[in-house]
Amino acid sequence: ARLGFQPSPNCKCSSKARAMDLNGVDWCEQNIETIIEWLKEEATARGVPFFAMPARILVRRAIANARREAQRATRPHA
């Protein structure tokens, strides 16, 4: 969403996001290439240019952010 993309009524974005949330951060990290392929498929369907390296950077950043959020959630509050 920060990049200006929103799920459309006929895309699988929301279901893929749910799958990643359910499978967890470790799964996402182990399946980066699958996630990159999902992004490529959706970009192609939308007629948006796709570049694997920036997509990979974004996915890795999202994984790092999710890990930080999970650590904050499990950290005891002072």
mmCIF file of N, CA, C and O in Angstrom:
data_model
loop_
_atom_site.group_PDB
_atom_site.id
_atom_site.type_symbol
_atom_site.label_atom_id
_atom_site.label_comp_id
_atom_site.label_asym_id
_atom_site.label_seq_id
_atom_site.Cartn_x
_atom_site.Cartn_y
_atom_site.Cartn_z
ATOM 1 N N ALA A 1 0.823 -1.193 0.000
ATOM 2 C CA ALA A 1 0.000 0.000 0.000
ATOM 3 C C ALA A 1 0.868 1.259 0.000
ATOM 4 O O ALA A 1 0.502 2.243 -0.627
ATOM 5 N N ARG A 2 2.010 1.218 0.684
ATOM 6 C CA ARG A 2 2.891 2.396 0.730
ATOM 7 C C ARG A 2 3.400 2.787 -0.649
ATOM 8 O O ARG A 2 3.770 3.927 -0.873
ATOM 9 N N LEU A 3 3.429 1.835 -1.564
ATOM 10 C CA LEU A 3 3.904 2.108 -2.917
ATOM 11 C C LEU A 3 2.769 2.449 -3.872
ATOM 12 O O LEU A 3 2.985 2.605 -5.060
ATOM 13 N N GLY A 4 1.557 2.532 -3.336
ATOM 14 C CA GLY A 4 0.427 2.919 -4.166
ATOM 15 C C GLY A 4 -0.351 1.762 -4.765
ATOM 16 O O GLY A 4 -1.204 1.969 -5.615
ATOM 17 N N PHE A 5 -0.075 0.544 -4.331
ATOM 18 C CA PHE A 5 -0.795 -0.617 -4.848
ATOM 19 C C PHE A 5 -1.817 -1.088 -3.829
ATOM 20 O O PHE A 5 -1.515 -1.199 -2.647
ATOM 21 N N GLN A 6 -2.997 -1.362 -4.293
ATOM 22 C CA GLN A 6 -4.074 -1.857 -3.444
ATOM 23 C C GLN A 6 -4.615 -3.149 -4.054
ATOM 24 O O GLN A 6 -4.605 -3.300 -5.275
ATOM 25 N N PRO A 7 -5.098 -4.067 -3.209
ATOM 26 C CA PRO A 7 -5.722 -5.273 -3.776
ATOM 27 C C PRO A 7 -6.923 -4.881 -4.639
ATOM 28 O O PRO A 7 -7.677 -3.986 -4.288
ATOM 29 N N SER A 8 -7.027 -5.533 -5.780
ATOM 30 C CA SER A 8 -8.185 -5.293 -6.650
ATOM 31 C C SER A 8 -9.184 -6.423 -6.417
ATOM 32 O O SER A 8 -8.834 -7.472 -5.859
ATOM 33 N N PRO A 9 -10.423 -6.227 -6.834
ATOM 34 C CA PRO A 9 -11.435 -7.260 -6.586
ATOM 35 C C PRO A 9 -11.103 -8.628 -7.209
ATOM 36 O O PRO A 9 -11.532 -9.653 -6.706
ATOM 37 N N ASN A 10 -10.309 -8.641 -8.272
ATOM 38 C CA ASN A 10 -10.039 -9.914 -8.950
ATOM 39 C C ASN A 10 -8.609 -10.432 -8.754
ATOM 40 O O ASN A 10 -8.196 -11.364 -9.425
ATOM 41 N N CYS A 11 -7.852 -9.836 -7.814
ATOM 42 C CA CYS A 11 -6.496 -10.340 -7.580
ATOM 43 C C CYS A 11 -6.493 -11.283 -6.373
ATOM 44 O O CYS A 11 -7.453 -11.367 -5.626
ATOM 45 N N LYS A 12 -5.354 -11.950 -6.195
ATOM 46 C CA LYS A 12 -5.196 -12.895 -5.084
ATOM 47 C C LYS A 12 -4.327 -12.317 -3.971
ATOM 48 O O LYS A 12 -3.863 -13.044 -3.109
ATOM 49 N N CYS A 13 -4.141 -10.999 -3.984
ATOM 50 C CA CYS A 13 -3.230 -10.358 -3.033
ATOM 51 C C CYS A 13 -3.612 -10.624 -1.580
ATOM 52 O O CYS A 13 -2.765 -10.989 -0.764
ATOM 53 N N SER A 14 -4.882 -10.438 -1.253
ATOM 54 C CA SER A 14 -5.304 -10.614 0.140
ATOM 55 C C SER A 14 -5.149 -12.056 0.589
ATOM 56 O O SER A 14 -4.710 -12.315 1.716
ATOM 57 N N SER A 15 -5.470 -13.012 -0.278
ATOM 58 C CA SER A 15 -5.326 -14.421 0.112
ATOM 59 C C SER A 15 -3.850 -14.801 0.250
ATOM 60 O O SER A 15 -3.488 -15.567 1.144
ATOM 61 N N LYS A 16 -2.989 -14.237 -0.598
ATOM 62 C CA LYS A 16 -1.546 -14.507 -0.472
ATOM 63 C C LYS A 16 -1.015 -13.895 0.828
ATOM 64 O O LYS A 16 -0.206 -14.511 1.526
ATOM 65 N N ALA A 17 -1.469 -12.683 1.172
ATOM 66 C CA ALA A 17 -1.039 -12.040 2.418
ATOM 67 C C ALA A 17 -1.476 -12.876 3.616
ATOM 68 O O ALA A 17 -0.700 -13.069 4.560
ATOM 69 N N ARG A 18 -2.716 -13.376 3.586
ATOM 70 C CA ARG A 18 -3.184 -14.237 4.684
ATOM 71 C C ARG A 18 -2.328 -15.491 4.784
ATOM 72 O O ARG A 18 -1.966 -15.920 5.887
ATOM 73 N N ALA A 19 -2.001 -16.091 3.641
ATOM 74 C CA ALA A 19 -1.176 -17.306 3.637
ATOM 75 C C ALA A 19 0.193 -17.024 4.259
ATOM 76 O O ALA A 19 0.692 -17.819 5.066
ATOM 77 N N MET A 20 0.793 -15.884 3.902
ATOM 78 C CA MET A 20 2.099 -15.542 4.474
ATOM 79 C C MET A 20 1.982 -15.312 5.976
ATOM 80 O O MET A 20 2.841 -15.766 6.740
ATOM 81 N N ASP A 21 0.925 -14.625 6.404
ATOM 82 C CA ASP A 21 0.720 -14.399 7.842
ATOM 83 C C ASP A 21 0.542 -15.724 8.586
ATOM 84 O O ASP A 21 1.112 -15.920 9.660
ATOM 85 N N LEU A 22 -0.243 -16.629 8.023
ATOM 86 C CA LEU A 22 -0.488 -17.921 8.672
ATOM 87 C C LEU A 22 0.765 -18.789 8.712
ATOM 88 O O LEU A 22 1.023 -19.468 9.699
ATOM 89 N N ASN A 23 1.549 -18.755 7.635
ATOM 90 C CA ASN A 23 2.753 -19.578 7.560
ATOM 91 C C ASN A 23 3.904 -19.013 8.380
ATOM 92 O O ASN A 23 4.795 -19.749 8.785
ATOM 93 N N GLY A 24 3.903 -17.726 8.613
ATOM 94 C CA GLY A 24 4.906 -17.105 9.464
ATOM 95 C C GLY A 24 6.132 -16.582 8.740
ATOM 96 O O GLY A 24 6.360 -16.858 7.558
ATOM 97 N N VAL A 25 6.911 -15.833 9.498
ATOM 98 C CA VAL A 25 8.081 -15.154 8.955
ATOM 99 C C VAL A 25 9.134 -16.144 8.458
ATOM 100 O O VAL A 25 9.736 -15.931 7.404
ATOM 101 N N ASP A 26 9.358 -17.219 9.204
ATOM 102 C CA ASP A 26 10.363 -18.205 8.773
ATOM 103 C C ASP A 26 9.988 -18.796 7.419
ATOM 104 O O ASP A 26 10.841 -18.947 6.543
ATOM 105 N N TRP A 27 8.705 -19.131 7.250
ATOM 106 C CA TRP A 27 8.247 -19.673 5.964
ATOM 107 C C TRP A 27 8.502 -18.656 4.853
ATOM 108 O O TRP A 27 8.994 -19.019 3.783
ATOM 109 N N CYS A 28 8.160 -17.402 5.110
ATOM 110 C CA CYS A 28 8.357 -16.360 4.096
ATOM 111 C C CYS A 28 9.829 -16.260 3.710
ATOM 112 O O CYS A 28 10.160 -16.161 2.525
ATOM 113 N N GLU A 29 10.701 -16.301 4.714
ATOM 114 C CA GLU A 29 12.129 -16.214 4.434
ATOM 115 C C GLU A 29 12.610 -17.403 3.605
ATOM 116 O O GLU A 29 13.425 -17.246 2.694
ATOM 117 N N GLN A 30 12.099 -18.583 3.904
ATOM 118 C CA GLN A 30 12.493 -19.785 3.174
ATOM 119 C C GLN A 30 11.866 -19.850 1.789
ATOM 120 O O GLN A 30 12.323 -20.626 0.945
ATOM 121 N N ASN A 31 10.833 -19.062 1.544
ATOM 122 C CA ASN A 31 10.104 -19.111 0.270
ATOM 123 C C ASN A 31 10.086 -17.759 -0.436
ATOM 124 O O ASN A 31 9.122 -17.421 -1.128
ATOM 125 N N ILE A 32 11.185 -17.014 -0.302
ATOM 126 C CA ILE A 32 11.263 -15.704 -0.944
ATOM 127 C C ILE A 32 11.025 -15.821 -2.450
ATOM 128 O O ILE A 32 10.316 -15.004 -3.035
ATOM 129 N N GLU A 33 11.599 -16.822 -3.075
ATOM 130 C CA GLU A 33 11.441 -16.946 -4.537
ATOM 131 C C GLU A 33 9.982 -17.168 -4.927
ATOM 132 O O GLU A 33 9.531 -16.662 -5.954
ATOM 133 N N THR A 34 9.236 -17.897 -4.111
ATOM 134 C CA THR A 34 7.805 -18.084 -4.362
ATOM 135 C C THR A 34 7.079 -16.756 -4.258
ATOM 136 O O THR A 34 6.250 -16.414 -5.120
ATOM 137 N N ILE A 35 7.404 -15.985 -3.239
ATOM 138 C CA ILE A 35 6.759 -14.688 -3.046
ATOM 139 C C ILE A 35 7.113 -13.747 -4.193
ATOM 140 O O ILE A 35 6.244 -13.036 -4.713
ATOM 141 N N ILE A 36 8.359 -13.762 -4.625
ATOM 142 C CA ILE A 36 8.789 -12.934 -5.759
ATOM 143 C C ILE A 36 7.991 -13.325 -7.009
ATOM 144 O O ILE A 36 7.542 -12.465 -7.765
ATOM 145 N N GLU A 37 7.801 -14.607 -7.203
ATOM 146 C CA GLU A 37 7.021 -15.070 -8.367
ATOM 147 C C GLU A 37 5.574 -14.593 -8.275
ATOM 148 O O GLU A 37 4.983 -14.193 -9.276
ATOM 149 N N TRP A 38 4.991 -14.632 -7.072
ATOM 150 C CA TRP A 38 3.624 -14.112 -6.892
ATOM 151 C C TRP A 38 3.561 -12.642 -7.278
ATOM 152 O O TRP A 38 2.635 -12.201 -7.964
ATOM 153 N N LEU A 39 4.562 -11.868 -6.843
ATOM 154 C CA LEU A 39 4.590 -10.447 -7.171
ATOM 155 C C LEU A 39 4.732 -10.230 -8.679
ATOM 156 O O LEU A 39 4.077 -9.357 -9.258
ATOM 157 N N LYS A 40 5.568 -11.032 -9.301
ATOM 158 C CA LYS A 40 5.766 -10.930 -10.752
ATOM 159 C C LYS A 40 4.469 -11.245 -11.492
ATOM 160 O O LYS A 40 4.092 -10.532 -12.438
ATOM 161 N N GLU A 41 3.778 -12.295 -11.078
ATOM 162 C CA GLU A 41 2.514 -12.663 -11.713
ATOM 163 C C GLU A 41 1.492 -11.531 -11.608
ATOM 164 O O GLU A 41 0.808 -11.209 -12.579
ATOM 165 N N GLU A 42 1.397 -10.936 -10.432
ATOM 166 C CA GLU A 42 0.428 -9.849 -10.238
ATOM 167 C C GLU A 42 0.828 -8.606 -11.023
ATOM 168 O O GLU A 42 -0.017 -7.939 -11.601
ATOM 169 N N ALA A 43 2.115 -8.294 -11.051
ATOM 170 C CA ALA A 43 2.579 -7.148 -11.844
ATOM 171 C C ALA A 43 2.249 -7.356 -13.312
ATOM 172 O O ALA A 43 1.756 -6.436 -13.983
ATOM 173 N N THR A 44 2.475 -8.557 -13.811
ATOM 174 C CA THR A 44 2.164 -8.866 -15.207
ATOM 175 C C THR A 44 0.665 -8.719 -15.461
ATOM 176 O O THR A 44 0.253 -8.127 -16.466
ATOM 177 N N ALA A 45 -0.152 -9.234 -14.555
ATOM 178 C CA ALA A 45 -1.607 -9.143 -14.712
ATOM 179 C C ALA A 45 -2.082 -7.688 -14.719
ATOM 180 O O ALA A 45 -3.049 -7.353 -15.396
ATOM 181 N N ARG A 46 -1.383 -6.830 -13.984
ATOM 182 C CA ARG A 46 -1.766 -5.416 -13.910
ATOM 183 C C ARG A 46 -1.080 -4.562 -14.965
ATOM 184 O O ARG A 46 -1.341 -3.365 -15.069
ATOM 185 N N GLY A 47 -0.166 -5.157 -15.722
ATOM 186 C CA GLY A 47 0.562 -4.399 -16.728
ATOM 187 C C GLY A 47 1.578 -3.438 -16.130
ATOM 188 O O GLY A 47 1.892 -2.404 -16.709
ATOM 189 N N VAL A 48 2.108 -3.808 -14.958
ATOM 190 C CA VAL A 48 3.078 -2.980 -14.252
ATOM 191 C C VAL A 48 4.467 -3.577 -14.478
ATOM 192 O O VAL A 48 4.643 -4.791 -14.387
ATOM 193 N N PRO A 49 5.468 -2.742 -14.757
ATOM 194 C CA PRO A 49 6.825 -3.285 -14.911
ATOM 195 C C PRO A 49 7.264 -3.990 -13.628
ATOM 196 O O PRO A 49 6.919 -3.564 -12.530
ATOM 197 N N PHE A 50 8.016 -5.066 -13.779
ATOM 198 C CA PHE A 50 8.488 -5.842 -12.630
ATOM 199 C C PHE A 50 9.998 -5.988 -12.713
ATOM 200 O O PHE A 50 10.544 -6.333 -13.760
ATOM 201 N N PHE A 51 10.650 -5.742 -11.583
ATOM 202 C CA PHE A 51 12.092 -5.907 -11.494
ATOM 203 C C PHE A 51 12.374 -6.752 -10.260
ATOM 204 O O PHE A 51 12.014 -6.374 -9.140
ATOM 205 N N ALA A 52 12.998 -7.897 -10.464
ATOM 206 C CA ALA A 52 13.182 -8.875 -9.392
ATOM 207 C C ALA A 52 14.025 -8.346 -8.237
ATOM 208 O O ALA A 52 13.688 -8.578 -7.077
ATOM 209 N N MET A 53 15.109 -7.635 -8.514
ATOM 210 C CA MET A 53 15.990 -7.201 -7.433
ATOM 211 C C MET A 53 15.285 -6.234 -6.479
ATOM 212 O O MET A 53 15.332 -6.455 -5.258
ATOM 213 N N PRO A 54 14.633 -5.179 -6.957
ATOM 214 C CA PRO A 54 13.912 -4.319 -6.006
ATOM 215 C C PRO A 54 12.804 -5.077 -5.270
ATOM 216 O O PRO A 54 12.579 -4.837 -4.073
ATOM 217 N N ALA A 55 12.136 -5.999 -5.952
ATOM 218 C CA ALA A 55 11.088 -6.790 -5.292
ATOM 219 C C ALA A 55 11.693 -7.626 -4.171
ATOM 220 O O ALA A 55 11.135 -7.716 -3.077
ATOM 221 N N ARG A 56 12.844 -8.224 -4.436
ATOM 222 C CA ARG A 56 13.513 -9.045 -3.424
ATOM 223 C C ARG A 56 13.907 -8.190 -2.212
ATOM 224 O O ARG A 56 13.743 -8.604 -1.065
ATOM 225 N N ILE A 57 14.388 -6.980 -2.470
ATOM 226 C CA ILE A 57 14.754 -6.065 -1.384
ATOM 227 C C ILE A 57 13.527 -5.731 -0.543
ATOM 228 O O ILE A 57 13.577 -5.742 0.689
ATOM 229 N N LEU A 58 12.398 -5.441 -1.210
ATOM 230 C CA LEU A 58 11.167 -5.120 -0.489
ATOM 231 C C LEU A 58 10.678 -6.289 0.351
ATOM 232 O O LEU A 58 10.245 -6.107 1.493
ATOM 233 N N VAL A 59 10.764 -7.499 -0.199
ATOM 234 C CA VAL A 59 10.316 -8.684 0.538
ATOM 235 C C VAL A 59 11.226 -8.904 1.750
ATOM 236 O O VAL A 59 10.742 -9.155 2.853
ATOM 237 N N ARG A 60 12.520 -8.783 1.560
ATOM 238 C CA ARG A 60 13.450 -8.952 2.692
ATOM 239 C C ARG A 60 13.202 -7.896 3.768
ATOM 240 O O ARG A 60 13.254 -8.178 4.963
ATOM 241 N N ARG A 61 12.921 -6.667 3.342
ATOM 242 C CA ARG A 61 12.630 -5.599 4.308
ATOM 243 C C ARG A 61 11.334 -5.906 5.061
ATOM 244 O O ARG A 61 11.257 -5.709 6.278
ATOM 245 N N ALA A 62 10.331 -6.395 4.360
ATOM 246 C CA ALA A 62 9.062 -6.750 5.007
ATOM 247 C C ALA A 62 9.280 -7.868 6.030
ATOM 248 O O ALA A 62 8.706 -7.841 7.124
ATOM 249 N N ILE A 63 10.114 -8.840 5.687
ATOM 250 C CA ILE A 63 10.418 -9.932 6.617
ATOM 251 C C ILE A 63 11.132 -9.380 7.855
ATOM 252 O O ILE A 63 10.788 -9.732 8.988
ATOM 253 N N ALA A 64 12.103 -8.502 7.651
ATOM 254 C CA ALA A 64 12.830 -7.909 8.777
ATOM 255 C C ALA A 64 11.874 -7.109 9.666
ATOM 256 O O ALA A 64 11.941 -7.192 10.897
ATOM 257 N N ASN A 65 10.974 -6.343 9.043
ATOM 258 C CA ASN A 65 9.993 -5.572 9.820
ATOM 259 C C ASN A 65 9.083 -6.494 10.626
ATOM 260 O O ASN A 65 8.768 -6.219 11.779
ATOM 261 N N ALA A 66 8.640 -7.587 10.007
ATOM 262 C CA ALA A 66 7.761 -8.533 10.699
ATOM 263 C C ALA A 66 8.479 -9.175 11.880
ATOM 264 O O ALA A 66 7.895 -9.369 12.946
ATOM 265 N N ARG A 67 9.756 -9.486 11.703
ATOM 266 C CA ARG A 67 10.542 -10.054 12.815
ATOM 267 C C ARG A 67 10.645 -9.057 13.969
ATOM 268 O O ARG A 67 10.496 -9.414 15.131
ATOM 269 N N ARG A 68 10.916 -7.791 13.645
ATOM 270 C CA ARG A 68 11.014 -6.762 14.688
ATOM 271 C C ARG A 68 9.691 -6.604 15.422
ATOM 272 O O ARG A 68 9.661 -6.509 16.653
ATOM 273 N N GLU A 69 8.593 -6.584 14.689
ATOM 274 C CA GLU A 69 7.279 -6.457 15.317
ATOM 275 C C GLU A 69 6.993 -7.645 16.223
ATOM 276 O O GLU A 69 6.450 -7.482 17.317
ATOM 277 N N ALA A 70 7.349 -8.843 15.783
ATOM 278 C CA ALA A 70 7.130 -10.036 16.595
ATOM 279 C C ALA A 70 7.963 -9.965 17.878
ATOM 280 O O ALA A 70 7.496 -10.339 18.956
ATOM 281 N N GLN A 71 9.191 -9.491 17.772
ATOM 282 C CA GLN A 71 10.048 -9.354 18.967
ATOM 283 C C GLN A 71 9.479 -8.337 19.939
ATOM 284 O O GLN A 71 9.476 -8.560 21.144
ATOM 285 N N ARG A 72 8.959 -7.228 19.410
ATOM 286 C CA ARG A 72 8.354 -6.214 20.274
ATOM 287 C C ARG A 72 7.131 -6.771 20.989
ATOM 288 O O ARG A 72 6.901 -6.469 22.152
ATOM 289 N N ALA A 73 6.361 -7.570 20.292
ATOM 290 C CA ALA A 73 5.142 -8.133 20.863
ATOM 291 C C ALA A 73 5.424 -9.125 21.977
ATOM 292 O O ALA A 73 4.631 -9.266 22.910
ATOM 293 N N THR A 74 6.563 -9.805 21.909
ATOM 294 C CA THR A 74 6.895 -10.809 22.920
ATOM 295 C C THR A 74 7.765 -10.252 24.034
ATOM 296 O O THR A 74 7.956 -10.915 25.044
ATOM 297 N N ARG A 75 8.286 -9.055 23.864
ATOM 298 C CA ARG A 75 9.129 -8.427 24.879
ATOM 299 C C ARG A 75 8.278 -7.957 26.049
ATOM 300 O O ARG A 75 7.243 -7.335 25.842
ATOM 301 N N PRO A 76 8.693 -8.246 27.265
ATOM 302 C CA PRO A 76 7.928 -7.763 28.427
ATOM 303 C C PRO A 76 7.984 -6.245 28.511
ATOM 304 O O PRO A 76 9.007 -5.634 28.218
ATOM 305 N N HIS A 77 6.867 -5.641 28.859
ATOM 306 C CA HIS A 77 6.810 -4.187 29.000
ATOM 307 C C HIS A 77 7.317 -3.785 30.375
ATOM 308 O O HIS A 77 7.006 -4.405 31.376
ATOM 309 N N ALA A 78 8.095 -2.755 30.405
ATOM 310 C CA ALA A 78 8.672 -2.304 31.685
ATOM 311 C C ALA A 78 7.710 -1.409 32.433
ATOM 312 O O ALA A 78 6.853 -0.803 31.957
#
